[in-house]
XYZ file of C-alpha atoms in Angstrom:
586
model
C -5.896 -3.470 19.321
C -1.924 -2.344 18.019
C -1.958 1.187 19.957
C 1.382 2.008 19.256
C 2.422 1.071 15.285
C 1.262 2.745 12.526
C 1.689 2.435 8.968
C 2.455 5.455 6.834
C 3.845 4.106 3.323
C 3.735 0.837 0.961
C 6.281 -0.365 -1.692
C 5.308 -4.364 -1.923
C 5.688 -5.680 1.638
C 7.971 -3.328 2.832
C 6.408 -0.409 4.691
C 7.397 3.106 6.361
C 6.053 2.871 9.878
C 6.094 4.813 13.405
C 6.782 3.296 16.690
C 4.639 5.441 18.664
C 6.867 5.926 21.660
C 7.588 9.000 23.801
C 10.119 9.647 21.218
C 8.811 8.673 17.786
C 10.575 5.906 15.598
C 10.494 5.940 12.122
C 10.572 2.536 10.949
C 12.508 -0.009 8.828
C 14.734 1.141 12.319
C 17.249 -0.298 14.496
C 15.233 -1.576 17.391
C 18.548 -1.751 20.185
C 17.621 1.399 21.821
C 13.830 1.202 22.035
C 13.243 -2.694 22.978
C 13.641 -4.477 25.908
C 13.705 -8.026 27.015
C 11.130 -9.013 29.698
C 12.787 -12.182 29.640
C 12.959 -15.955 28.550
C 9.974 -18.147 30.825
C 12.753 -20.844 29.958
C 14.613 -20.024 32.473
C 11.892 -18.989 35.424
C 8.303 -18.010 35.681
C 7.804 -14.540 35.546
C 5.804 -11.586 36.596
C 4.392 -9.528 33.864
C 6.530 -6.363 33.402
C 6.034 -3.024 34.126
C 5.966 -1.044 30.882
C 6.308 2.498 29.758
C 6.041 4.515 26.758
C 9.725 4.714 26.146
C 10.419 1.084 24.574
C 8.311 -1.518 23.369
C 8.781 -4.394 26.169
C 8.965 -8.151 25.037
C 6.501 -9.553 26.949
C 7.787 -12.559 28.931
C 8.390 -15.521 26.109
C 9.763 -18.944 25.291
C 11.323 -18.886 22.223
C 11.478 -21.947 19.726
C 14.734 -22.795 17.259
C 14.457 -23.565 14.114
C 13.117 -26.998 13.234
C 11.069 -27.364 16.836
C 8.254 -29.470 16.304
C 4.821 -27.616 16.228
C 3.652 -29.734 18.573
C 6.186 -29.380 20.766
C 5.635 -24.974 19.927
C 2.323 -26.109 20.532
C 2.299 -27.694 24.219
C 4.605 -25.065 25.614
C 2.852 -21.822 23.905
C 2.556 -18.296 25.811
C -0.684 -17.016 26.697
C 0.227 -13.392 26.300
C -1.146 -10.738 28.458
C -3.405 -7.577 27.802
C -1.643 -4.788 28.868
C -1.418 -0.920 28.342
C 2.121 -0.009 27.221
C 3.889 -0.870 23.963
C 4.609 -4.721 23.751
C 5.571 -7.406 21.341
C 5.318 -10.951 21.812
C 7.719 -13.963 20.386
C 6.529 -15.794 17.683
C 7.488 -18.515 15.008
C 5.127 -19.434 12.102
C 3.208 -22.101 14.256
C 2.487 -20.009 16.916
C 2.153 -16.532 15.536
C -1.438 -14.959 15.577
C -3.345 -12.393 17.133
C -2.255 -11.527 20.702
C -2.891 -7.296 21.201
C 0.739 -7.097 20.782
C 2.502 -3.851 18.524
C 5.142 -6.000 17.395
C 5.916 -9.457 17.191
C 9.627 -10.967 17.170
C 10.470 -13.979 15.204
C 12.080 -16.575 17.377
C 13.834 -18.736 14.483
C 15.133 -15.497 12.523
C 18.787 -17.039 13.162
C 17.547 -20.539 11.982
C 16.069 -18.953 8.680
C 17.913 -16.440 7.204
C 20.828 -17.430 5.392
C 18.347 -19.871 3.684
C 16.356 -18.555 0.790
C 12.954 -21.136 1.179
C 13.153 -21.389 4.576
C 13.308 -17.517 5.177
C 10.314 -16.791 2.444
C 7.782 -19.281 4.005
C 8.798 -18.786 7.842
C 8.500 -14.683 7.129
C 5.351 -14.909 4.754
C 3.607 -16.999 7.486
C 4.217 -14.747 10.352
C 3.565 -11.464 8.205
C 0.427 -13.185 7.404
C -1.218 -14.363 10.869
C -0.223 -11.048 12.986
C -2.145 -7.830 11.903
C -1.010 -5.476 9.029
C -0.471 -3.089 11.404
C 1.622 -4.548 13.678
C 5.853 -4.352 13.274
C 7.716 -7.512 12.520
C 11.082 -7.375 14.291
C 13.761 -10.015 13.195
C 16.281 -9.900 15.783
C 20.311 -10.975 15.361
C 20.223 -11.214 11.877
C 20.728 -7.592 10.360
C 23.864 -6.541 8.013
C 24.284 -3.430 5.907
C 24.236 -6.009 2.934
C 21.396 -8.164 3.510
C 18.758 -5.587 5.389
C 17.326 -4.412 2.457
C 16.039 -7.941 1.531
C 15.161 -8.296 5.120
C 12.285 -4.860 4.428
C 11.420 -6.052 1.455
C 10.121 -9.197 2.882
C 8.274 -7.248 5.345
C 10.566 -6.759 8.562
C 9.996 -3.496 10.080
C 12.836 -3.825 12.627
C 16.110 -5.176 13.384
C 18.998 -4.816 15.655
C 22.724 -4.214 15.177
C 24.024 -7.198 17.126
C 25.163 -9.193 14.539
C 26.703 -6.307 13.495
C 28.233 -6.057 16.672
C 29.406 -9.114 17.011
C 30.927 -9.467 13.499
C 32.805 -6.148 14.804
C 34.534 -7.895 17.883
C 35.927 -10.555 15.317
C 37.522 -8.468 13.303
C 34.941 -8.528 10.072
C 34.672 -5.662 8.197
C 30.592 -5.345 7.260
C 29.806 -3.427 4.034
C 26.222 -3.509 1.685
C 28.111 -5.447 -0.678
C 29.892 -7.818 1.731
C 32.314 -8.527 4.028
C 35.939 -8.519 4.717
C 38.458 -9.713 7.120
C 40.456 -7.145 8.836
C 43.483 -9.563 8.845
C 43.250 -9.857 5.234
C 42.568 -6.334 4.392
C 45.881 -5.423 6.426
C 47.688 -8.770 4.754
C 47.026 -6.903 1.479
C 48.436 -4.017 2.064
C 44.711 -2.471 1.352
C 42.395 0.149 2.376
C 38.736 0.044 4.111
C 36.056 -0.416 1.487
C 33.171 1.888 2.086
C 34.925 3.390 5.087
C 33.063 6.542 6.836
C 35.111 9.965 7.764
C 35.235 8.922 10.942
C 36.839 5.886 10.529
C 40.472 5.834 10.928
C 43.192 4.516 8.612
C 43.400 0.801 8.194
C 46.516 0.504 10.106
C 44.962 2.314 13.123
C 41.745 0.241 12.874
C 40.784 -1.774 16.185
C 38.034 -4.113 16.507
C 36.199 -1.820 18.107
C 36.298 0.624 15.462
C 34.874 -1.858 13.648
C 32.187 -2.311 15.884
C 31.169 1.358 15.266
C 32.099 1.299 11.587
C 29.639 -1.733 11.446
C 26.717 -0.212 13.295
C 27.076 3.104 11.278
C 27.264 0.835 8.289
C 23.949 -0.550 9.015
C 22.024 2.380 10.176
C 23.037 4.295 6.932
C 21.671 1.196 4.875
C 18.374 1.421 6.353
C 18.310 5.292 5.889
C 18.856 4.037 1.659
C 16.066 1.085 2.066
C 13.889 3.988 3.474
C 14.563 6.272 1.212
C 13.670 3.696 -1.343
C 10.387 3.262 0.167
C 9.045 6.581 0.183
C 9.938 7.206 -3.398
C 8.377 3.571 -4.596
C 12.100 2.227 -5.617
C 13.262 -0.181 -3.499
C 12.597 -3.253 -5.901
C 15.477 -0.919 -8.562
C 17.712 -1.390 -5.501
C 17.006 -4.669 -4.452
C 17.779 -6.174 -8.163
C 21.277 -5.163 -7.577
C 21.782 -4.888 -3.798
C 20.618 -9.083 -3.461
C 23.703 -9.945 -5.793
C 26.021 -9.452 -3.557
C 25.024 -13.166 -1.430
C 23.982 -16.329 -3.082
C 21.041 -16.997 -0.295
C 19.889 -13.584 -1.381
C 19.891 -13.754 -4.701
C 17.755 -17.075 -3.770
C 14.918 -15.380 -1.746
C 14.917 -12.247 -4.270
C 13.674 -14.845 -6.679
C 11.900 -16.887 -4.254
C 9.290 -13.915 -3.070
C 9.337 -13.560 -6.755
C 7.338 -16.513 -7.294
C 4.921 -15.493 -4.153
C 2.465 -13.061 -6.664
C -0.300 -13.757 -4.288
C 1.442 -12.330 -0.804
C 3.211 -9.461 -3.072
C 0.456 -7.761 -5.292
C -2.014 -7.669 -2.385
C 0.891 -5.562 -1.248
C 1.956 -3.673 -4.529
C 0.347 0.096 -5.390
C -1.499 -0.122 -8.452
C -0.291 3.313 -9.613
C 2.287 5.462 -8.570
C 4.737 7.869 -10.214
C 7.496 6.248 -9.255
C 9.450 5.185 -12.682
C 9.957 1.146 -13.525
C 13.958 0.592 -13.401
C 13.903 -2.254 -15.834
C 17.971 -3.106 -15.519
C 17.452 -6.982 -15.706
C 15.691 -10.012 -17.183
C 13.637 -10.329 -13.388
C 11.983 -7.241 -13.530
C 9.625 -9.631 -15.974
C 8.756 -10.934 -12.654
C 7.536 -7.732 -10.886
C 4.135 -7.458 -9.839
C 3.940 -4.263 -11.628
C 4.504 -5.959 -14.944
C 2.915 -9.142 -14.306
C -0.245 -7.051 -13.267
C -0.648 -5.168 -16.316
C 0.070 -8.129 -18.398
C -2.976 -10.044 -16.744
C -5.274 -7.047 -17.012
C -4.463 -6.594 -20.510
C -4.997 -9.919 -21.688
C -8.016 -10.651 -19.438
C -9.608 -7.382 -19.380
C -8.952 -5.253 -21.842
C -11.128 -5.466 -25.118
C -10.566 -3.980 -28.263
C -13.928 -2.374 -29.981
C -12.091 -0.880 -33.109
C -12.793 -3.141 -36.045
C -9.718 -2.294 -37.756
C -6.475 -4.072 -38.501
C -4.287 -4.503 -35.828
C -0.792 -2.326 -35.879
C 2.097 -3.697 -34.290
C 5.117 -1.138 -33.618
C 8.073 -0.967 -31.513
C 7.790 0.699 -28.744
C 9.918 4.290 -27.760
C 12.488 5.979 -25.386
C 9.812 8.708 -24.516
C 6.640 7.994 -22.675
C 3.813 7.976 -23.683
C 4.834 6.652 -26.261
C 2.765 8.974 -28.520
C 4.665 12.026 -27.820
C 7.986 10.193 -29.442
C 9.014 11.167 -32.856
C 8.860 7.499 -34.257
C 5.240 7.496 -33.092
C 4.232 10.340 -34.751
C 5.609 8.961 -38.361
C 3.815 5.656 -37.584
C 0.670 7.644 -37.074
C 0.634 9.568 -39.613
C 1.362 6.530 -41.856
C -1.467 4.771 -40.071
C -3.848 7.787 -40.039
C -6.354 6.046 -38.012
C -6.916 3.129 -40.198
C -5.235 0.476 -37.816
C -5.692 -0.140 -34.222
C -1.816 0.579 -33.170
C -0.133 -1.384 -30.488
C 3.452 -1.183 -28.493
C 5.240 -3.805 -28.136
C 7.720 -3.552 -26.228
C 10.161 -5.534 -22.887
C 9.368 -5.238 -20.011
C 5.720 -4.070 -20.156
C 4.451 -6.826 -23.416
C 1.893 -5.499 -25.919
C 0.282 -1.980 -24.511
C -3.172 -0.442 -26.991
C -2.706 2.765 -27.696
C -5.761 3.235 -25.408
C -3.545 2.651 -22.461
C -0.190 3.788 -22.692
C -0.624 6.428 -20.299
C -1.638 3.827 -17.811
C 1.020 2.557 -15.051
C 3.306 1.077 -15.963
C 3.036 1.204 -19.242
C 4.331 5.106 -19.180
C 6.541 4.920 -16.079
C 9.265 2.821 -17.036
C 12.752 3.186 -18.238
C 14.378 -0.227 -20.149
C 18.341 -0.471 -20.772
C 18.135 -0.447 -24.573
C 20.916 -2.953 -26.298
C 18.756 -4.245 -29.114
C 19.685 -7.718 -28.460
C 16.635 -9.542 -26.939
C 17.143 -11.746 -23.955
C 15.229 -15.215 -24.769
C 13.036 -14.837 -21.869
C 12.377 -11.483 -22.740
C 10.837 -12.802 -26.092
C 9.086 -15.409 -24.526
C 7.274 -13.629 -22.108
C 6.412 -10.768 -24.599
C 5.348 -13.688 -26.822
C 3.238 -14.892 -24.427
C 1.269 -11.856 -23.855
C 1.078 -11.277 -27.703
C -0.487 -14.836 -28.301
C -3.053 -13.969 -25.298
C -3.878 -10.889 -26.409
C -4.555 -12.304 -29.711
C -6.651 -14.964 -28.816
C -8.373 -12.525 -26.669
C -9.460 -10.193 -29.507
C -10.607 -10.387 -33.028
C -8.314 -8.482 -35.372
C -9.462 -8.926 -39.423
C -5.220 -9.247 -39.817
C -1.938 -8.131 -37.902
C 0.383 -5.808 -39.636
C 3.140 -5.771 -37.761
C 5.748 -2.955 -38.140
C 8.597 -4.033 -36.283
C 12.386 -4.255 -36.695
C 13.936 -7.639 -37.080
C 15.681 -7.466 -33.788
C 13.582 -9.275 -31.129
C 10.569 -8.097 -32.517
C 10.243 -9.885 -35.555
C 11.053 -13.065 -34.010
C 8.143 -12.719 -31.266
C 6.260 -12.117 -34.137
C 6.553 -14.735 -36.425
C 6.553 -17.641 -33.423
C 3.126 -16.136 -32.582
C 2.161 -15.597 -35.921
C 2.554 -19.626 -36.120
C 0.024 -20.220 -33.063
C -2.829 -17.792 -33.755
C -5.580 -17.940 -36.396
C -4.984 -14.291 -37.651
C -2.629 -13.699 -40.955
C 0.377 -11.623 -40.401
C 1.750 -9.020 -42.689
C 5.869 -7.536 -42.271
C 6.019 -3.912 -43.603
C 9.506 -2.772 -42.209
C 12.126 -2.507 -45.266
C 15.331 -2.091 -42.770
C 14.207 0.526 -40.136
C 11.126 1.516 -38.982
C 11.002 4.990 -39.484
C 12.712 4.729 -43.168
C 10.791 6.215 -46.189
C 10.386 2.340 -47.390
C 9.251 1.365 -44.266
C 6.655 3.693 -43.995
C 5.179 4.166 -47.119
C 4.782 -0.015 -47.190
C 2.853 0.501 -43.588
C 0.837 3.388 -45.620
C 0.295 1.019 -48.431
C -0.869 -2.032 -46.256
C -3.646 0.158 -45.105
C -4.966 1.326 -48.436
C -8.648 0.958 -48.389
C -9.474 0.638 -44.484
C -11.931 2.862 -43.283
C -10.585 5.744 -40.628
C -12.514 5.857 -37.381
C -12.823 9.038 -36.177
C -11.897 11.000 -33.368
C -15.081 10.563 -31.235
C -14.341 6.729 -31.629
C -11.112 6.623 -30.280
C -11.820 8.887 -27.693
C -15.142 6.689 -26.501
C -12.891 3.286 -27.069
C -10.256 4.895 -25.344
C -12.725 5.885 -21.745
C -14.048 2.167 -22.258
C -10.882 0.749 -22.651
C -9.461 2.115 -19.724
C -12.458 0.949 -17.695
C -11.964 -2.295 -18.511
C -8.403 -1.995 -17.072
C -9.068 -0.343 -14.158
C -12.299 -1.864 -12.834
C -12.655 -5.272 -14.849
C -13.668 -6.914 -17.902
C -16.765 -5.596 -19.300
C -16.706 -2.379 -17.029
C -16.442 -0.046 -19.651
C -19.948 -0.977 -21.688
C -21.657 -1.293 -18.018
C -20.497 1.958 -16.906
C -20.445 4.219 -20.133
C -23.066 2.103 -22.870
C -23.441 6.359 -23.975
C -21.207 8.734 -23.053
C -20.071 12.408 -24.575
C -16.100 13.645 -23.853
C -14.855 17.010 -23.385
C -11.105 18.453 -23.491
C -8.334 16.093 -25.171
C -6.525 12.965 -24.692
C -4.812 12.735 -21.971
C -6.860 15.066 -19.763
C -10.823 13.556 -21.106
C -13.573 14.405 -19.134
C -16.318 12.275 -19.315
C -20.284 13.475 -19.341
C -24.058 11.452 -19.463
C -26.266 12.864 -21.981
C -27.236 15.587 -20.195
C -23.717 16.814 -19.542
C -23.040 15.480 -15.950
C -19.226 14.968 -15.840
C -19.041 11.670 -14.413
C -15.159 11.003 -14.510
C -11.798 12.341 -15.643
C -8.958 11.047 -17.312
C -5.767 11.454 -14.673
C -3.040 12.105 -16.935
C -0.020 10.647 -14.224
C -1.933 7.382 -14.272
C -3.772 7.473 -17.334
C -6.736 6.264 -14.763
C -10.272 7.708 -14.480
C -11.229 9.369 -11.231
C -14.869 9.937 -10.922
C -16.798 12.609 -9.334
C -19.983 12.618 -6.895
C -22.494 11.768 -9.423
C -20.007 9.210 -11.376
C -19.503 7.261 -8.144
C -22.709 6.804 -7.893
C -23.691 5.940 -11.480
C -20.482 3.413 -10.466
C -22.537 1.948 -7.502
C -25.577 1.325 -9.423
C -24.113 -0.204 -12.303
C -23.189 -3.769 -13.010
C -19.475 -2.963 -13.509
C -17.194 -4.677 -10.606
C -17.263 -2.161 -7.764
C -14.752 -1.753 -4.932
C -16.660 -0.642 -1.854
C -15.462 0.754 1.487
C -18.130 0.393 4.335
C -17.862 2.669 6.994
C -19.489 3.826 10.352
C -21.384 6.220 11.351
C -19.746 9.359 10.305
C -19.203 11.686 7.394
C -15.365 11.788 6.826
C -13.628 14.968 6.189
C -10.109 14.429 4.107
C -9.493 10.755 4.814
C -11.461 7.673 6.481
C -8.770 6.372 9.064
C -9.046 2.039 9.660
C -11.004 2.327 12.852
C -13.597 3.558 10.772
C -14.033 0.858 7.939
C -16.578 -1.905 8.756
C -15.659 -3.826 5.665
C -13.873 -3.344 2.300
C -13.908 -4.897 -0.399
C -11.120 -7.886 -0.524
C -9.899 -7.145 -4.260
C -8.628 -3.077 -3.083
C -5.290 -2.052 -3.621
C -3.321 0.914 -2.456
C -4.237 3.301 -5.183
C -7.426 1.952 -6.127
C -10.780 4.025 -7.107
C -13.129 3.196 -4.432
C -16.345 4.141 -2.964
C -16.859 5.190 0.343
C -20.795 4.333 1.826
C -22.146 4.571 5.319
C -25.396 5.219 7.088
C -24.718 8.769 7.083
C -22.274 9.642 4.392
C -21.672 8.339 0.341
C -18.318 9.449 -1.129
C -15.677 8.452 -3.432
C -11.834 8.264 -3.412
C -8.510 6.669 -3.717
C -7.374 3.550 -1.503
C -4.391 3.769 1.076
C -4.354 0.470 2.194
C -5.848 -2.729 0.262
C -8.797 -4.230 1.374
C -8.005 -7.046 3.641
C -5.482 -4.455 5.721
C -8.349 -1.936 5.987
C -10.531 -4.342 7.705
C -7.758 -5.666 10.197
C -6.154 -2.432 10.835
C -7.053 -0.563 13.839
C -4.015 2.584 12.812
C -3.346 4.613 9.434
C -5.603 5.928 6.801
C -7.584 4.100 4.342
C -9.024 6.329 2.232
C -8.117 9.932 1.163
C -11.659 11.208 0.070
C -11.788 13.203 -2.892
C -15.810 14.184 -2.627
C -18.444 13.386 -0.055
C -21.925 14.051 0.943
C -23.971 13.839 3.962
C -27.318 11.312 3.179
């Protein structure tokens, strides 16, 4: 049972932690001044060590290089003892599992890092066989440049004796690289990135540079944790893993690991979408909302289907442009945003993350995987839902393209309505004229489709007929409240998220319905503010941090938002797992 790690805060893998020693330690940290080395059983059988609550003490170990053979890792494995202080035990991805430790070292870091494959499998392994709430500490490896791919992968600590080392040999350690002291004086230079405290270059010793190394490093980590807390370190990382090839390798490599990451990804948070690049396609973020739109989401208007750019301001609604196109469409077409990096968003869901917390660098020249993705999710969205014809109102940069290639694939006419701009008189008397004769649904439809819709996203396909077959709305778009017949509110639309949150009596109507439900089991108590992990029995496996979930016991039924996805609330013995919005005694 991990007594002295606990995690506080998510962004993908990486985490904000806290060492629990005498002296709290805020983690990603430097580990040099609260570890110590119990010593190699290479060299000479050992005692176990006498521990304290200062440091976390590396249990007596023989470490493996990279490449051992596992059955070699195998023969000559440590049987770790139970003790009662703050330990960690070594590990590689053969022998890493279970052993009551608070933090487990990887033996091979050296071997691995530097090497894009090699690092992703070796670190996803280990992150995956130890408990969620125990710290991963990659030792010797650390530079101000490559540490914040180091968190992201989900290392918790590191050391400054590379840093250190690279010091004592004269290289200069930056988070965009490194230079040679030699050189930099050869040049006639300065000290890139230098501190106040450092002195001038031709004053600078090597041990300076030990200190301007260390400092270097420390102040990196206090960015990546920064990062953390506010839900931006992936903005960072996009730029920050330039600056080496082999990162720049496993940026894209843990990229291509959805599974490991969105277990590990928020499902809503207010933290804005940085879309700088053509990878930010590949964030779990995107990728999430792509699958949930084209697998879950189903549209109930029977109208054409409107196809518009999409627009600077979010929701996209509250835009100028939007407001011509709707008052061109006056709800006689089911609109539609397309848009890179999010793909096609209904108008039922662009308050929904991310589709309202993003921010794209606007060129109007269309990068050809950007079209291809957002072609891709057009063509499944299509083929997904019955539209009587697609009038798409798009400009021909980019979006006219996607268009017509998916036009070519799909079994659903397509009709072009923009003159030159958009938003020109031409433009938008043609997208008028295109809709002459539709019926208008009215404003109790869209708001129903709209609850329904967003049920579908959040909980699964089908979810919003099996939770809301009748329903009655109160207030407006995006703030709905949703009542039974009788007038029970059951839910509310949460305008930051564009998620419903239910009450008492709609988490139960959630239980008892045939929609998908994500359930947290937990002992016998009534929780007051937040369930903590010691007191979850068993979760469901398909939670994510953020998630609507409810809360069920022998004595207690309640409902509330997820801290910690399901398979880390049932292996965590540290943090909170819920934070309770309402419960009742039963």
């Amino acid at each position: 049972m991990t007594e002295y790690f606990e995690v506080h805060a998510r962004d993908g893998a990486a985490r904000i932690g806290e060492l629990r020693l005498r002296d709290p330690v805020t983690t990603p940290a430097l580990a040099d001044d609260v570890v110590v080395d119990a010593g190699s059983l290479w060299a000479a059988d050992r005692d176990p060590p006498e521990g304290n609550e200062g440091a976390v003490t590396v249990l007596p170990h023989r470490a493996f290089p990279a490449g051992t053979d596992p059955t070699v890792q195998e023969s000559f494995a440590v049987d770790y003892p139970d003790v009662d202080f703050p330990s960690a035990g070594v590990v590689t991805a053969e022998t890493a599992a279970d052993y009551g430790c608070d933090a487990y070292v990887l033996a091979n870091a050296p071997g691995v890092v530097g090497h894009g494959e090699s690092f992703r499998d070796e670190t996803i392994a280990v992150r995956e066989a130890i408990p969620p709430d125990t710290a991963l500490y990659l030792a010797g490896v650390a530079t101000p440049a490559n540490v914040a791919s180091l968190v992201a992968a989900g290392v918790d600590l590191v050391d400054a004796k590379l840093a250190r080392v690279k010091g004592r040999q004269g290289v200069y350690l930056t988070t965009e690289g490194e230079y040679h002291l030699d050189e930099l004086a050869a040049e006639g230079g300065e000290l890139p990135g230098s501190f106040p405290s450092d002195p001038p270059l031709d004053e600078f010793t090597r041990e300076d540079c030990v200190s301007h190394n260390v400092a270097a490093l420390d102040s990196a980590l206090a960015t990546v944790r920064t990062r953390i807390r506010r839900g931006r370190l992936r903005d960072y990382l996009e730029g920050q893993a330039r600056h080496e090839n082999w990162l720049t390798a496993t940026f894209r490599e843990f990229d291509h690991e959805y599974r490991y990451l969105e277990e590990r990804t928020p499902v809503i948070r207010e933290a804005e979408i940085s879309a700088a690049s053509e990878e930010t396609l590949d964030r779990v973020e995107i990728q999430r909302f792509a699958d949930r739109v084209t697998t879950r989401y189903r549209n109930r208007f029977s109208n054409p289907l409107v196809l518009v750019p999409c627009s600077a301001r979010k929701p996209y609604s509250d835009s100028q442009s939007h407001a011509q196109f709707h008052r061109a469409i006056h709800y006689r077409g089911h609109l539609a945003s397309m848009t890179s990096p999010i793909g096609v968003v209904p108008q039922e869901l662009e308050c929904t993350y991310p589709a309202q917390h993003y921010d794209a660098v606007v060129t109007g020249d269309w990068s050809e995987g950007e079209k291809t993705f957002v072609a891709a999710v057009l063509r499944r969205y299509l083929e997904r839902n019955d539209y009587p014809r697609v009038i798409a109102h798009v400009p021909g940069e980019g979006y006219r393209d996607i268009c017509e290639r998916v036009a070519d694939d799909v079994d659903v006419p397509f009709e072009f309505t923009v003159a030159d701009h958009p938003t020109t008189s031409e433009s938008l008397s043609n997208l008028s004229d295109a809709l002459a004769g539709e019926l208008k649904y009215s404003k109790r439809e869209r708001q129903h489709n709209t609850v329904r819709a967003i049920a579908d996203y959040q909980f699964g396909a089908g979810a919003g007929d099996d939770l809301f077959p009748d329903l009655r709305t109160t207030s407006r778009h995006p703030k709905l409240q949703i009542r039974d017949d009788e007038g029970t509110q059951l839910a509310a639309q949460v305008p930051q998220y564009g998620v419903l949150s239910f009450t008492l009596d709609g988490a139960r109507h959630w239980a008892e319905s045939d929609a998908p439900t994500k359930r947290v089991e937990i002992d016998s108590f009534v929780p007051h503010g937040s369930v903590l992990a010691p007191g979850v029995v068993d979760a469901s496996e398909g939670i994510r941090v953020g998630d609507e979930v409810v809360v069920e016991g022998p004595v207690a039924f309640g409902v509330g938002r997820a801290e910690m996805s399901g398979p880390e609330m049932r292996d965590s013995t540290r943090g909170v797992a819920v934070q309770v919005r309402h419960v009742e005694e039963t």
